[in-house]
Amino acid sequence: MITCHLTKLELALDQVRKTHPKLKPADAALLASALTLTGRHAIALYDGEHYQWPEEYDNLTHKMTPEVAQVQEGIELTAPKKVAKNAPEDEPIMIKVGLMPNLTAGESLLGDRKDLKTKLSDVIQDGVEFVYAGTDIGWQWALDRANWSTIAGREISRRIKVKATFTEGAVGVETGTGAAKKRSRAKAHLVEAVVAEPVESEPAVEAIIEANAD
């Protein structure tokens, strides 16, 4: 397995040189850049579907809207009627999105270099560990900035966060993520229990999705 640092290309290049010592310096740099691109432009996996970044941003966010609305309903059902001024901050509630390397994106950088395309495919098949910051992954960057209230057509709590992690074809290690403080844990469990119950998506949300899809 090769480790590919998305934040520091020089570290990714060092790894490529170690695993492919016979490559010319220019080819090693090209392969490292292509490998980095497969991680930065990783394909999102959600509800059995694949989504390319950035062109399928609307498709993914609209697909996620029913789950976001469902989580919001759980928050509203467990929210206290009155909140003290010094009450602890509620911890985020995560919605998960899978990621997989985008081989096509990497190959596009290699042009007609079939030899390097073969090496890139082999590297991914042998296993890649991407080391990255949250802003290095296109989908995570975009989903962190999604305005869910506008997308869903209703007020959505800022507690709802989307976490994109590698689940197929690679593993991922996000840097700079310290241990989260455990605050209002009991309330989070209540919300998770409510969300676990199947809830039909609201007609208003479905209408918004259909309108945006036209």
Tab-separated table of C-alpha atoms in Angstrom:
chain	number	residue	atom	x	y	z
A	1	MET	CA	0.000	0.000	0.000
A	2	ILE	CA	1.231	3.458	-0.919
A	3	THR	CA	0.614	6.570	1.179
A	4	CYS	CA	-0.442	9.627	-0.792
A	5	HIS	CA	-0.394	13.023	0.929
A	6	LEU	CA	-2.926	15.287	-0.747
A	7	THR	CA	-1.788	18.381	1.135
A	8	LYS	CA	1.914	18.015	0.337
A	9	LEU	CA	2.598	16.844	-3.201
A	10	GLU	CA	6.318	16.460	-2.483
A	11	LEU	CA	5.548	13.721	0.045
A	12	ALA	CA	3.343	11.940	-2.486
A	13	LEU	CA	6.201	12.179	-4.986
A	14	ASP	CA	8.630	10.658	-2.472
A	15	GLN	CA	6.298	7.686	-2.042
A	16	VAL	CA	6.018	7.179	-5.799
A	17	ARG	CA	9.800	7.277	-6.155
A	18	LYS	CA	10.198	4.649	-3.437
A	19	THR	CA	7.669	2.278	-4.976
A	20	HIS	CA	8.738	2.939	-8.592
A	21	PRO	CA	12.495	3.665	-8.433
A	22	LYS	CA	13.021	3.025	-12.158
A	23	LEU	CA	10.685	5.801	-13.266
A	24	LYS	CA	12.209	8.927	-14.761
A	25	PRO	CA	11.870	11.990	-12.478
A	26	ALA	CA	9.373	13.663	-14.821
A	27	ASP	CA	7.266	10.503	-15.072
A	28	ALA	CA	7.338	9.999	-11.307
A	29	ALA	CA	6.106	13.562	-10.820
A	30	LEU	CA	3.351	13.028	-13.378
A	31	LEU	CA	2.249	9.785	-11.730
A	32	ALA	CA	2.250	11.417	-8.288
A	33	SER	CA	0.125	14.291	-9.586
A	34	ALA	CA	-2.337	11.880	-11.190
A	35	LEU	CA	-2.575	9.808	-8.011
A	36	THR	CA	-3.218	12.948	-5.986
A	37	LEU	CA	-5.996	13.920	-8.381
A	38	THR	CA	-7.750	10.561	-7.885
A	39	GLY	CA	-8.068	11.504	-4.216
A	40	ARG	CA	-8.886	15.192	-4.535
A	41	HIS	CA	-11.598	14.441	-7.106
A	42	ALA	CA	-12.773	11.286	-5.332
A	43	ILE	CA	-16.172	9.938	-6.374
A	44	ALA	CA	-18.936	10.253	-3.778
A	45	LEU	CA	-20.959	7.154	-2.882
A	46	TYR	CA	-24.435	7.637	-1.489
A	47	ASP	CA	-27.460	5.355	-1.401
A	48	GLY	CA	-25.961	3.003	-3.979
A	49	GLU	CA	-25.173	5.754	-6.493
A	50	HIS	CA	-21.905	7.338	-7.691
A	51	TYR	CA	-21.458	11.108	-7.975
A	52	GLN	CA	-18.693	12.997	-9.769
A	53	TRP	CA	-17.321	16.220	-8.317
A	54	PRO	CA	-18.116	18.996	-9.045
A	55	GLU	CA	-20.564	18.462	-11.912
A	56	GLU	CA	-23.009	16.298	-9.923
A	57	TYR	CA	-23.175	18.488	-6.821
A	58	ASP	CA	-26.875	19.294	-7.302
A	59	ASN	CA	-27.726	15.634	-7.896
A	60	LEU	CA	-26.062	14.505	-4.669
A	61	THR	CA	-27.416	17.261	-2.431
A	62	HIS	CA	-30.947	16.730	-3.735
A	63	LYS	CA	-30.598	12.985	-3.173
A	64	MET	CA	-29.500	13.655	0.413
A	65	THR	CA	-32.337	16.079	1.177
A	66	PRO	CA	-34.798	13.482	2.577
A	67	GLU	CA	-32.189	12.221	5.053
A	68	VAL	CA	-31.260	15.766	6.067
A	69	ALA	CA	-34.958	16.549	6.630
A	70	GLN	CA	-35.352	13.334	8.616
A	71	VAL	CA	-32.456	14.235	10.906
A	72	GLN	CA	-33.927	17.723	11.328
A	73	GLU	CA	-37.215	16.199	12.474
A	74	GLY	CA	-35.325	14.181	15.062
A	75	ILE	CA	-33.637	17.323	16.365
A	76	GLU	CA	-36.949	19.169	16.625
A	77	LEU	CA	-38.634	16.298	18.469
A	78	THR	CA	-35.891	16.153	21.106
A	79	ALA	CA	-35.232	19.892	21.466
A	80	PRO	CA	-36.072	21.397	24.892
A	81	LYS	CA	-38.733	24.107	24.980
A	82	LYS	CA	-36.422	26.451	26.872
A	83	VAL	CA	-32.643	26.676	26.597
A	84	ALA	CA	-30.522	28.194	29.359
A	85	LYS	CA	-28.088	30.920	28.355
A	86	ASN	CA	-25.092	28.926	29.586
A	87	ALA	CA	-26.298	25.591	28.216
A	88	PRO	CA	-23.544	23.433	26.650
A	89	GLU	CA	-23.301	23.447	22.880
A	90	ASP	CA	-25.004	20.484	21.227
A	91	GLU	CA	-22.623	18.177	19.403
A	92	PRO	CA	-22.915	17.753	15.621
A	93	ILE	CA	-24.976	14.982	14.078
A	94	MET	CA	-23.155	13.425	11.148
A	95	ILE	CA	-24.536	12.206	7.839
A	96	LYS	CA	-22.046	9.949	6.102
A	97	VAL	CA	-21.054	9.910	2.443
A	98	GLY	CA	-18.620	7.348	1.062
A	99	LEU	CA	-15.687	8.077	-1.236
A	100	MET	CA	-13.678	6.083	-3.753
A	101	PRO	CA	-10.648	7.058	-5.887
A	102	ASN	CA	-11.507	8.702	-9.193
A	103	LEU	CA	-9.306	6.790	-11.624
A	104	THR	CA	-10.746	8.635	-14.622
A	105	ALA	CA	-9.696	12.000	-13.178
A	106	GLY	CA	-6.145	10.768	-12.696
A	107	GLU	CA	-5.980	9.256	-16.173
A	108	SER	CA	-7.141	12.525	-17.732
A	109	LEU	CA	-3.949	14.151	-16.488
A	110	LEU	CA	-1.786	11.481	-18.112
A	111	GLY	CA	-3.023	12.107	-21.640
A	112	ASP	CA	-1.892	9.370	-24.032
A	113	ARG	CA	0.649	7.866	-21.627
A	114	LYS	CA	-0.795	4.356	-21.515
A	115	ASP	CA	2.212	3.096	-19.555
A	116	LEU	CA	1.585	5.559	-16.732
A	117	LYS	CA	-2.152	4.899	-16.828
A	118	THR	CA	-1.409	1.221	-16.267
A	119	LYS	CA	0.881	2.057	-13.344
A	120	LEU	CA	-1.760	4.357	-11.856
A	121	SER	CA	-4.376	1.622	-12.069
A	122	ASP	CA	-1.965	-0.867	-10.492
A	123	VAL	CA	-1.166	1.531	-7.636
A	124	ILE	CA	-4.845	1.968	-6.803
A	125	GLN	CA	-5.525	-1.761	-7.030
A	126	ASP	CA	-2.596	-2.476	-4.696
A	127	GLY	CA	-4.068	-0.060	-2.156
A	128	VAL	CA	-3.755	3.648	-1.360
A	129	GLU	CA	-3.853	5.470	1.940
A	130	PHE	CA	-4.790	9.095	1.358
A	131	VAL	CA	-3.626	11.541	4.014
A	132	TYR	CA	-5.504	14.811	3.757
A	133	ALA	CA	-7.044	17.861	5.364
A	134	GLY	CA	-10.784	18.432	5.064
A	135	THR	CA	-10.324	21.057	2.353
A	136	ASP	CA	-8.261	18.699	0.163
A	137	ILE	CA	-11.234	16.568	-0.882
A	138	GLY	CA	-13.520	18.283	-3.370
A	139	TRP	CA	-16.701	16.700	-2.053
A	140	GLN	CA	-15.946	17.452	1.596
A	141	TRP	CA	-15.126	21.057	0.744
A	142	ALA	CA	-18.388	21.436	-1.189
A	143	LEU	CA	-20.631	19.674	1.335
A	144	ASP	CA	-19.189	21.731	4.192
A	145	ARG	CA	-20.468	24.817	2.375
A	146	ALA	CA	-23.857	23.469	1.318
A	147	ASN	CA	-26.779	25.653	2.403
A	148	TRP	CA	-29.140	22.892	3.462
A	149	SER	CA	-31.917	25.279	4.453
A	150	THR	CA	-32.049	26.561	0.875
A	151	ILE	CA	-31.656	23.105	-0.660
A	152	ALA	CA	-34.342	21.514	1.529
A	153	GLY	CA	-36.675	24.501	1.494
A	154	ARG	CA	-36.955	24.528	5.287
A	155	GLU	CA	-34.923	25.549	8.314
A	156	ILE	CA	-32.080	23.082	8.893
A	157	SER	CA	-30.013	23.028	12.075
A	158	ARG	CA	-26.318	23.809	11.830
A	159	ARG	CA	-25.739	20.751	13.984
A	160	ILE	CA	-26.252	18.611	10.891
A	161	LYS	CA	-22.907	17.958	9.230
A	162	VAL	CA	-21.876	15.764	6.321
A	163	LYS	CA	-18.740	13.648	6.610
A	164	ALA	CA	-17.174	12.187	3.473
A	165	THR	CA	-14.772	9.294	4.085
A	166	PHE	CA	-13.078	6.725	1.873
A	167	THR	CA	-15.043	3.484	1.974
A	168	GLU	CA	-14.047	1.773	-1.285
A	169	GLY	CA	-10.771	1.369	-3.150
A	170	ALA	CA	-8.695	3.271	-0.592
A	171	VAL	CA	-8.417	4.255	3.038
A	172	GLY	CA	-8.237	7.803	4.300
A	173	VAL	CA	-6.585	9.550	7.230
A	174	GLU	CA	-7.752	13.094	7.884
A	175	THR	CA	-5.221	15.323	9.603
A	176	GLY	CA	-5.973	18.033	12.119
A	177	THR	CA	-9.038	16.332	13.586
A	178	GLY	CA	-8.664	16.343	17.335
A	179	ALA	CA	-10.946	14.383	19.597
A	180	ALA	CA	-14.342	16.021	19.733
A	181	LYS	CA	-15.611	17.243	23.088
A	182	LYS	CA	-18.431	15.118	24.451
A	183	ARG	CA	-21.260	17.541	25.067
A	184	SER	CA	-24.977	16.808	25.371
A	185	ARG	CA	-24.324	13.181	24.492
A	186	ALA	CA	-27.636	11.982	25.870
A	187	LYS	CA	-29.530	14.352	23.582
A	188	ALA	CA	-27.543	13.165	20.571
A	189	HIS	CA	-28.536	9.577	21.356
A	190	LEU	CA	-32.184	10.621	21.467
A	191	VAL	CA	-31.923	12.230	18.049
A	192	GLU	CA	-30.176	9.180	16.611
A	193	ALA	CA	-32.946	6.966	17.986
A	194	VAL	CA	-35.612	9.112	16.348
A	195	VAL	CA	-33.733	9.223	13.049
A	196	ALA	CA	-33.431	5.444	13.084
A	197	GLU	CA	-37.207	5.240	12.632
A	198	PRO	CA	-38.296	5.322	8.964
A	199	VAL	CA	-39.860	8.668	8.109
A	200	GLU	CA	-41.416	9.523	4.774
A	201	SER	CA	-39.927	12.560	3.054
A	202	GLU	CA	-42.156	15.610	3.114
A	203	PRO	CA	-44.097	16.486	-0.070
A	204	ALA	CA	-42.652	20.006	0.024
A	205	VAL	CA	-39.116	18.623	-0.070
A	206	GLU	CA	-39.981	16.292	-2.942
A	207	ALA	CA	-41.484	19.198	-4.882
A	208	ILE	CA	-38.305	21.237	-4.453
A	209	ILE	CA	-36.146	18.346	-5.648
A	210	GLU	CA	-38.327	17.841	-8.725
A	211	ALA	CA	-38.308	21.565	-9.508
A	212	ASN	CA	-34.519	21.772	-9.280
A	213	ALA	CA	-34.117	18.638	-11.357
A	214	ASP	CA	-35.999	20.176	-14.297
